[in-house]
């Protein structure tokens, strides 16, 4: 289900340092996620220099890079992007659990938003549905969520 209010937000905001970590596994899908997120950040007023992009081999590696970024305190938010598509083994469940728990742990331990833009789908068609198809564009959604959460945390 898509949060329509966030997905349609195009208001201009103040830029802040943000990192995007993208898994290259299922590259066609993750590239579209990354392009959607970056495009939305730029559309919302971000400076290109404030957007730091990093690539990792697979989704499991996202939390380690997120932790290193959080430790350095050079960015104020981290967006994680990946695509875990179910296969015929239990590997899917393990990967989904590891990356989601790892991102949550980094966020809570280092007090930094780590937004979860990792698609977890049963097949590639469902992934593409979430990249501009009937389920919206999750790259755009996660960029908007990062901005919204940053604004909320700035008020605390």
Backbone as JSON, one array per atom type, in Angstrom:
{
  "sequence": "XXXXXXXXXXXXXXXXXXXXXXXXXXXXXXXXXXXXXXXXXXXXXXXXXXXXXXXXXXXXXXXXXXXXXXXXXXXXXXXXXXXXXXXXXXXXXXXXXXXXXXXXXXXXXXXXXXXXXXXXXXXXXXXXXXXXXXXXXXXXXXXXXXXXXXXXXXXX",
  "N": [[0.84, -1.18, 0.0], [0.55, 2.18, -0.8], [1.74, 5.25, 0.52], [0.1, 7.87, -0.25], [0.2, 10.64, 0.23], [2.91, 11.17, 0.98], [4.19, 10.15, -1.3], [3.42, 11.87, -3.34], [4.51, 14.28, -2.68], [6.19, 17.14, -3.52], [7.35, 19.34, -2.53], [9.79, 21.88, -1.94], [12.72, 21.48, -0.06], [15.16, 22.1, 2.56], [18.42, 21.15, 1.83], [20.3, 18.38, 3.1], [23.05, 16.41, 4.39], [23.05, 13.2, 3.05], [23.09, 9.66, 2.69], [23.07, 7.08, 0.26], [22.78, 3.72, 0.04], [23.24, 1.13, -2.12], [22.42, -2.07, -3.18], [23.96, -4.17, -5.58], [23.08, -6.56, -6.5], [20.56, -8.09, -8.42], [20.54, -6.01, -10.29], [19.24, -4.45, -12.36], [16.78, -3.82, -11.23], [17.56, -2.6, -8.79], [19.0, -0.43, -9.71], [17.01, 1.13, -10.86], [15.55, 1.74, -8.55], [17.48, 3.29, -7.17], [17.88, 5.41, -9.0], [15.32, 6.55, -8.94], [15.16, 7.4, -6.26], [17.31, 9.26, -6.05], [16.61, 11.1, -8.05], [14.2, 12.08, -6.97], [15.11, 13.28, -4.59], [16.69, 15.35, -5.67], [14.7, 16.73, -7.07], [13.27, 17.67, -4.91], [14.91, 19.62, -3.92], [17.5, 19.07, -3.07], [21.07, 19.44, -2.9], [23.43, 18.18, -5.19], [25.93, 17.57, -4.11], [25.39, 16.89, -1.51], [24.39, 14.37, -1.57], [25.47, 11.24, -1.1], [26.56, 8.37, -2.66], [26.75, 4.84, -2.4], [27.77, 1.57, -3.3], [27.06, -1.87, -2.79], [27.78, -5.42, -2.8], [25.55, -7.18, -2.23], [22.33, -7.29, -0.56], [22.76, -8.06, 2.1], [25.12, -6.88, 2.83], [24.56, -4.23, 3.24], [23.93, -3.24, 5.96], [26.5, -3.13, 7.23], [27.94, -1.13, 5.83], [26.19, 0.95, 6.33], [26.53, 1.15, 9.09], [29.24, 1.97, 9.27], [29.05, 4.48, 8.03], [27.31, 5.74, 9.82], [28.9, 5.77, 12.11], [30.88, 7.57, 11.34], [29.54, 9.96, 11.25], [29.01, 11.74, 9.16], [26.82, 12.03, 7.58], [23.28, 12.73, 7.74], [21.11, 11.13, 7.37], [20.36, 7.84, 6.16], [19.73, 5.96, 3.33], [18.69, 2.79, 2.45], [18.88, 0.59, -0.25], [17.7, -2.09, -2.17], [17.03, -5.32, -3.68], [15.44, -8.13, -2.93], [14.58, -11.08, -4.13], [12.37, -13.72, -4.01], [13.5, -17.06, -4.13], [13.93, -20.56, -4.72], [14.77, -21.56, -2.34], [15.44, -21.34, 1.24], [17.0, -19.16, 1.52], [16.11, -16.6, 0.86], [14.44, -15.8, 3.04], [16.35, -15.69, 5.09], [18.12, -13.67, 4.17], [16.38, -11.44, 4.01], [15.67, -11.14, 6.73], [18.24, -10.66, 7.87], [19.12, -8.22, 6.65], [17.06, -6.41, 7.26], [16.96, -6.42, 10.09], [19.59, -5.68, 10.6], [19.74, -3.05, 9.56], [17.85, -1.76, 11.2], [19.1, -2.09, 13.69], [21.45, -0.53, 13.38], [20.29, 2.0, 13.06], [19.01, 2.43, 15.56], [21.15, 2.1, 17.36], [22.98, 4.1, 16.64], [21.49, 6.36, 16.49], [20.45, 7.43, 14.08], [18.53, 7.96, 11.17], [17.86, 5.12, 9.27], [16.65, 4.32, 6.46], [14.48, 1.93, 5.07], [14.61, 0.75, 2.06], [14.54, -1.63, 0.71], [13.4, -3.87, -1.53], [11.31, -6.65, -1.07], [10.26, -9.27, -2.57], [8.12, -11.74, -4.14], [8.58, -12.34, -6.78], [10.11, -11.16, -9.86], [8.36, -9.58, -11.33], [6.66, -8.44, -9.39], [8.52, -6.8, -8.17], [9.04, -4.92, -10.22], [6.53, -3.79, -10.37], [6.63, -2.14, -8.21], [8.19, -0.11, -8.97], [7.27, 2.15, -10.32], [5.09, 1.03, -11.37], [1.88, -0.41, -10.68], [2.09, -0.2, -7.93], [3.25, 2.18, -7.23], [6.35, 4.07, -6.86], [8.97, 2.89, -5.22], [11.53, 3.88, -4.76], [11.22, 6.64, -4.96], [9.35, 6.93, -2.91], [10.85, 6.2, -0.6], [12.78, 8.18, -0.55], [11.2, 10.44, -0.07], [10.23, 9.68, 2.43], [12.58, 9.76, 3.92], [13.12, 12.5, 3.95], [10.83, 13.44, 5.29], [11.08, 12.15, 7.8], [13.49, 13.27, 8.66], [12.71, 15.93, 8.96], [10.83, 15.67, 11.04], [12.45, 14.65, 13.14], [14.12, 16.82, 13.45], [12.59, 18.57, 14.86], [12.55, 17.68, 17.41]],
  "CA": [[0.0, 0.0, 0.0], [1.36, 3.38, -0.99], [1.37, 6.45, 1.24], [-0.09, 8.82, -1.34], [0.63, 11.99, 0.62], [4.36, 11.25, 0.86], [4.6, 9.85, -2.67], [3.14, 13.0, -4.23], [5.11, 15.5, -2.15], [7.27, 17.71, -4.33], [7.76, 20.62, -1.94], [11.23, 22.1, -1.85], [13.21, 21.43, 1.32], [16.58, 22.38, 2.73], [19.27, 19.99, 1.62], [21.13, 17.92, 4.21], [23.87, 15.28, 3.96], [22.33, 11.93, 3.05], [23.77, 8.58, 1.98], [22.25, 6.04, -0.36], [23.53, 2.47, -0.12], [22.49, 0.33, -3.07], [22.89, -3.41, -3.52], [24.02, -4.37, -7.03], [22.4, -7.82, -6.84], [19.32, -7.72, -9.12], [20.98, -4.66, -10.65], [18.26, -3.67, -13.12], [15.78, -3.35, -10.28], [18.13, -1.67, -7.81], [19.37, 0.81, -10.4], [15.77, 1.92, -10.97], [15.29, 2.26, -7.19], [18.47, 4.34, -6.91], [17.58, 6.56, -9.86], [14.1, 7.17, -8.43], [15.45, 8.09, -5.0], [18.15, 10.43, -6.31], [15.79, 12.05, -8.81], [13.25, 12.72, -6.06], [15.86, 14.18, -3.7], [17.04, 16.54, -6.45], [13.44, 17.44, -7.32], [12.84, 18.3, -3.66], [15.8, 20.72, -3.59], [18.81, 18.66, -2.56], [22.28, 19.69, -3.67], [24.08, 16.92, -5.55], [27.07, 17.31, -3.22], [24.89, 16.35, -0.24], [23.96, 12.99, -1.78], [26.62, 10.33, -1.22], [26.09, 7.05, -3.09], [27.65, 3.72, -2.18], [27.24, 0.31, -3.79], [27.51, -3.08, -2.11], [27.46, -6.59, -3.63], [24.22, -7.7, -1.97], [21.59, -6.62, 0.52], [23.32, -8.41, 3.41], [26.24, -5.98, 3.11], [24.07, -2.88, 3.5], [24.08, -2.78, 7.35], [27.89, -2.8, 7.59], [28.25, 0.19, 5.28], [25.37, 1.9, 7.1], [27.17, 1.33, 10.4], [30.44, 2.8, 9.08], [28.59, 5.85, 7.78], [26.77, 6.27, 11.08], [30.04, 6.02, 13.01], [31.6, 8.75, 10.86], [28.67, 11.12, 11.49], [29.13, 12.67, 8.05], [25.5, 12.19, 6.97], [22.19, 12.82, 8.73], [20.17, 10.05, 7.08], [20.86, 6.79, 5.27], [18.7, 5.21, 2.6], [19.16, 1.49, 1.98], [18.14, 0.15, -1.43], [18.06, -3.42, -2.65], [15.92, -6.14, -4.17], [15.57, -9.54, -2.57], [13.49, -11.75, -4.82], [12.28, -15.1, -3.51], [13.9, -18.17, -5.0], [13.39, -21.86, -4.33], [15.38, -22.0, -1.08], [15.17, -20.49, 2.4], [17.96, -18.05, 1.5], [15.32, -15.37, 0.82], [14.03, -15.44, 4.4], [17.55, -15.33, 5.84], [18.61, -12.37, 3.7], [15.42, -10.41, 4.44], [15.83, -10.95, 8.17], [19.54, -10.06, 8.18], [19.23, -6.82, 6.23], [16.11, -5.56, 7.98], [17.41, -6.31, 11.47], [20.84, -4.93, 10.61], [19.43, -1.62, 9.37], [17.19, -1.3, 12.43], [20.1, -2.03, 14.76], [22.29, 0.64, 13.14], [19.49, 3.19, 13.32], [18.8, 2.61, 17.0], [22.43, 2.21, 18.07], [23.69, 5.34, 16.31], [20.53, 7.46, 16.5], [20.4, 8.0, 12.74], [17.55, 7.26, 10.34], [18.29, 4.21, 8.21], [15.38, 4.02, 5.81], [14.5, 0.61, 4.46], [14.09, 0.74, 0.7], [14.88, -2.92, 0.12], [12.21, -4.6, -1.97], [11.29, -8.08, -0.75], [9.13, -9.71, -3.39], [8.08, -13.15, -4.54], [9.07, -12.5, -8.15], [10.61, -9.92, -10.47], [7.21, -8.76, -11.74], [6.25, -7.66, -8.22], [9.54, -5.76, -7.98], [8.81, -3.86, -11.2], [5.29, -3.1, -9.99], [6.99, -1.18, -7.17], [9.12, 0.84, -9.57], [6.53, 2.96, -11.26], [3.9, 0.29, -11.78], [0.65, -0.2, -9.91], [2.38, 0.01, -6.51], [4.04, 3.4, -7.06], [7.8, 3.94, -7.04], [9.51, 2.8, -3.86], [12.69, 4.76, -4.65], [10.65, 7.96, -4.68], [8.72, 6.86, -1.59], [11.83, 6.16, 0.48], [13.4, 9.51, -0.51], [10.24, 11.3, 0.63], [10.19, 9.27, 3.83], [13.81, 10.26, 4.54], [12.92, 13.94, 4.18], [9.8, 13.59, 6.32], [11.64, 11.75, 9.1], [14.48, 14.28, 9.03], [11.97, 17.1, 9.45], [10.26, 15.32, 12.35], [13.53, 14.57, 14.14], [14.66, 18.17, 13.66], [11.7, 19.27, 15.79], [12.66, 17.08, 18.75]],
  "C": [[0.89, 1.25, 0.0], [0.83, 4.52, -0.13], [1.3, 7.57, 0.22], [0.42, 10.21, -0.99], [2.14, 12.14, 0.49], [4.8, 11.08, -0.58], [4.42, 11.05, -3.59], [3.79, 14.3, -3.77], [6.27, 15.93, -3.03], [7.73, 19.05, -3.77], [9.27, 20.68, -1.81], [11.63, 22.16, -0.38], [14.67, 21.86, 1.36], [17.37, 21.09, 2.6], [20.03, 19.65, 2.89], [21.93, 16.71, 3.73], [23.12, 13.95, 4.13], [23.13, 10.9, 2.26], [22.74, 7.62, 1.41], [23.15, 4.83, -0.57], [22.68, 1.55, -0.99], [23.17, -1.01, -3.32], [22.92, -3.55, -5.03], [23.44, -5.72, -7.45], [21.0, -7.47, -7.35], [19.45, -6.27, -9.62], [19.95, -3.85, -11.43], [17.22, -3.05, -12.19], [16.38, -2.31, -9.34], [18.59, -0.37, -8.45], [18.16, 1.72, -10.54], [15.37, 2.5, -9.62], [16.18, 3.46, -6.91], [18.16, 5.6, -7.73], [16.33, 7.3, -9.38], [14.35, 7.97, -7.17], [16.26, 9.36, -5.24], [17.36, 11.5, -7.06], [14.83, 12.79, -7.9], [13.96, 13.67, -5.1], [16.22, 15.47, -4.43], [15.8, 17.38, -6.74], [12.98, 18.21, -6.09], [13.82, 19.37, -3.18], [17.16, 20.35, -3.05], [19.92, 19.11, -3.49], [22.92, 18.34, -3.97], [25.2, 16.57, -4.6], [26.64, 16.73, -1.88], [24.45, 14.89, -0.35], [25.19, 12.12, -2.03], [26.09, 8.94, -1.56], [27.17, 6.0, -2.9], [26.97, 2.46, -2.73], [27.86, -0.84, -3.03], [27.08, -4.28, -2.96], [26.02, -7.09, -3.47], [23.58, -6.99, -0.8], [22.19, -6.88, 1.89], [24.45, -7.45, 3.8], [25.8, -4.56, 3.45], [24.29, -2.44, 4.95], [25.51, -2.42, 7.75], [28.27, -1.42, 7.07], [27.44, 1.26, 6.01], [26.01, 2.18, 8.45], [28.41, 2.22, 10.28], [30.06, 4.25, 8.84], [28.07, 6.49, 9.05], [27.89, 6.61, 12.05], [30.78, 7.3, 12.63], [30.83, 10.05, 11.08], [28.76, 12.18, 10.39], [27.8, 12.9, 7.33], [24.45, 12.2, 8.07], [21.11, 11.77, 8.52], [20.82, 9.08, 6.11], [19.66, 6.1, 4.63], [19.33, 3.9, 2.13], [18.26, 1.03, 0.84], [18.63, -1.23, -1.87], [16.82, -4.13, -3.16], [16.22, -7.59, -3.84], [14.34, -10.23, -3.15], [13.52, -13.23, -4.45], [12.72, -16.1, -4.58], [13.27, -19.45, -4.49], [13.96, -22.36, -3.01], [15.02, -21.03, 0.04], [16.1, -19.28, 2.47], [17.24, -16.7, 1.54], [14.98, -14.9, 2.23], [15.23, -15.0, 5.23], [18.04, -13.93, 5.46], [17.68, -11.25, 4.16], [15.56, -10.1, 5.92], [17.14, -10.23, 8.5], [19.58, -8.58, 7.84], [18.26, -5.93, 7.01], [16.54, -5.37, 9.43], [18.7, -5.5, 11.57], [20.62, -3.43, 10.46], [18.78, -1.04, 10.61], [18.2, -1.12, 13.56], [21.0, -0.8, 14.6], [21.53, 1.92, 13.49], [19.35, 3.46, 14.81], [20.1, 2.81, 17.76], [23.1, 3.56, 17.85], [22.76, 6.54, 16.19], [20.51, 8.2, 15.16], [19.33, 7.25, 11.94], [18.24, 6.38, 9.3], [17.0, 3.71, 7.57], [15.49, 2.76, 4.97], [13.81, 0.65, 3.1], [14.48, -0.54, -0.03], [13.57, -3.63, -0.25], [12.36, -6.07, -1.6], [10.05, -8.64, -1.43], [9.24, -11.19, -3.73], [8.64, -13.38, -5.94], [9.47, -11.13, -8.71], [9.46, -9.0, -10.9], [6.72, -7.88, -10.58], [7.25, -6.54, -7.95], [9.29, -4.6, -8.94], [7.51, -3.11, -10.94], [5.55, -2.01, -8.96], [7.99, -0.13, -7.66], [8.44, 1.66, -10.66], [5.3, 2.26, -11.8], [2.74, 0.59, -10.86], [0.89, 0.04, -8.43], [3.23, 1.25, -6.27], [5.51, 3.17, -7.33], [8.45, 4.0, -5.66], [10.79, 3.62, -3.69], [12.26, 6.17, -4.31], [10.08, 7.98, -3.26], [9.75, 6.93, -0.46], [12.58, 7.49, 0.57], [12.48, 10.48, 0.23], [10.17, 10.96, 2.11], [11.43, 9.77, 4.57], [13.67, 11.75, 4.87], [11.93, 14.16, 5.31], [10.34, 13.25, 7.71], [12.68, 12.76, 9.58], [13.79, 15.52, 9.6], [11.38, 16.85, 10.83], [11.34, 15.31, 13.42], [14.14, 15.93, 14.43], [13.83, 18.97, 14.65], [11.85, 18.76, 17.22], [13.84, 17.64, 19.53]]
}
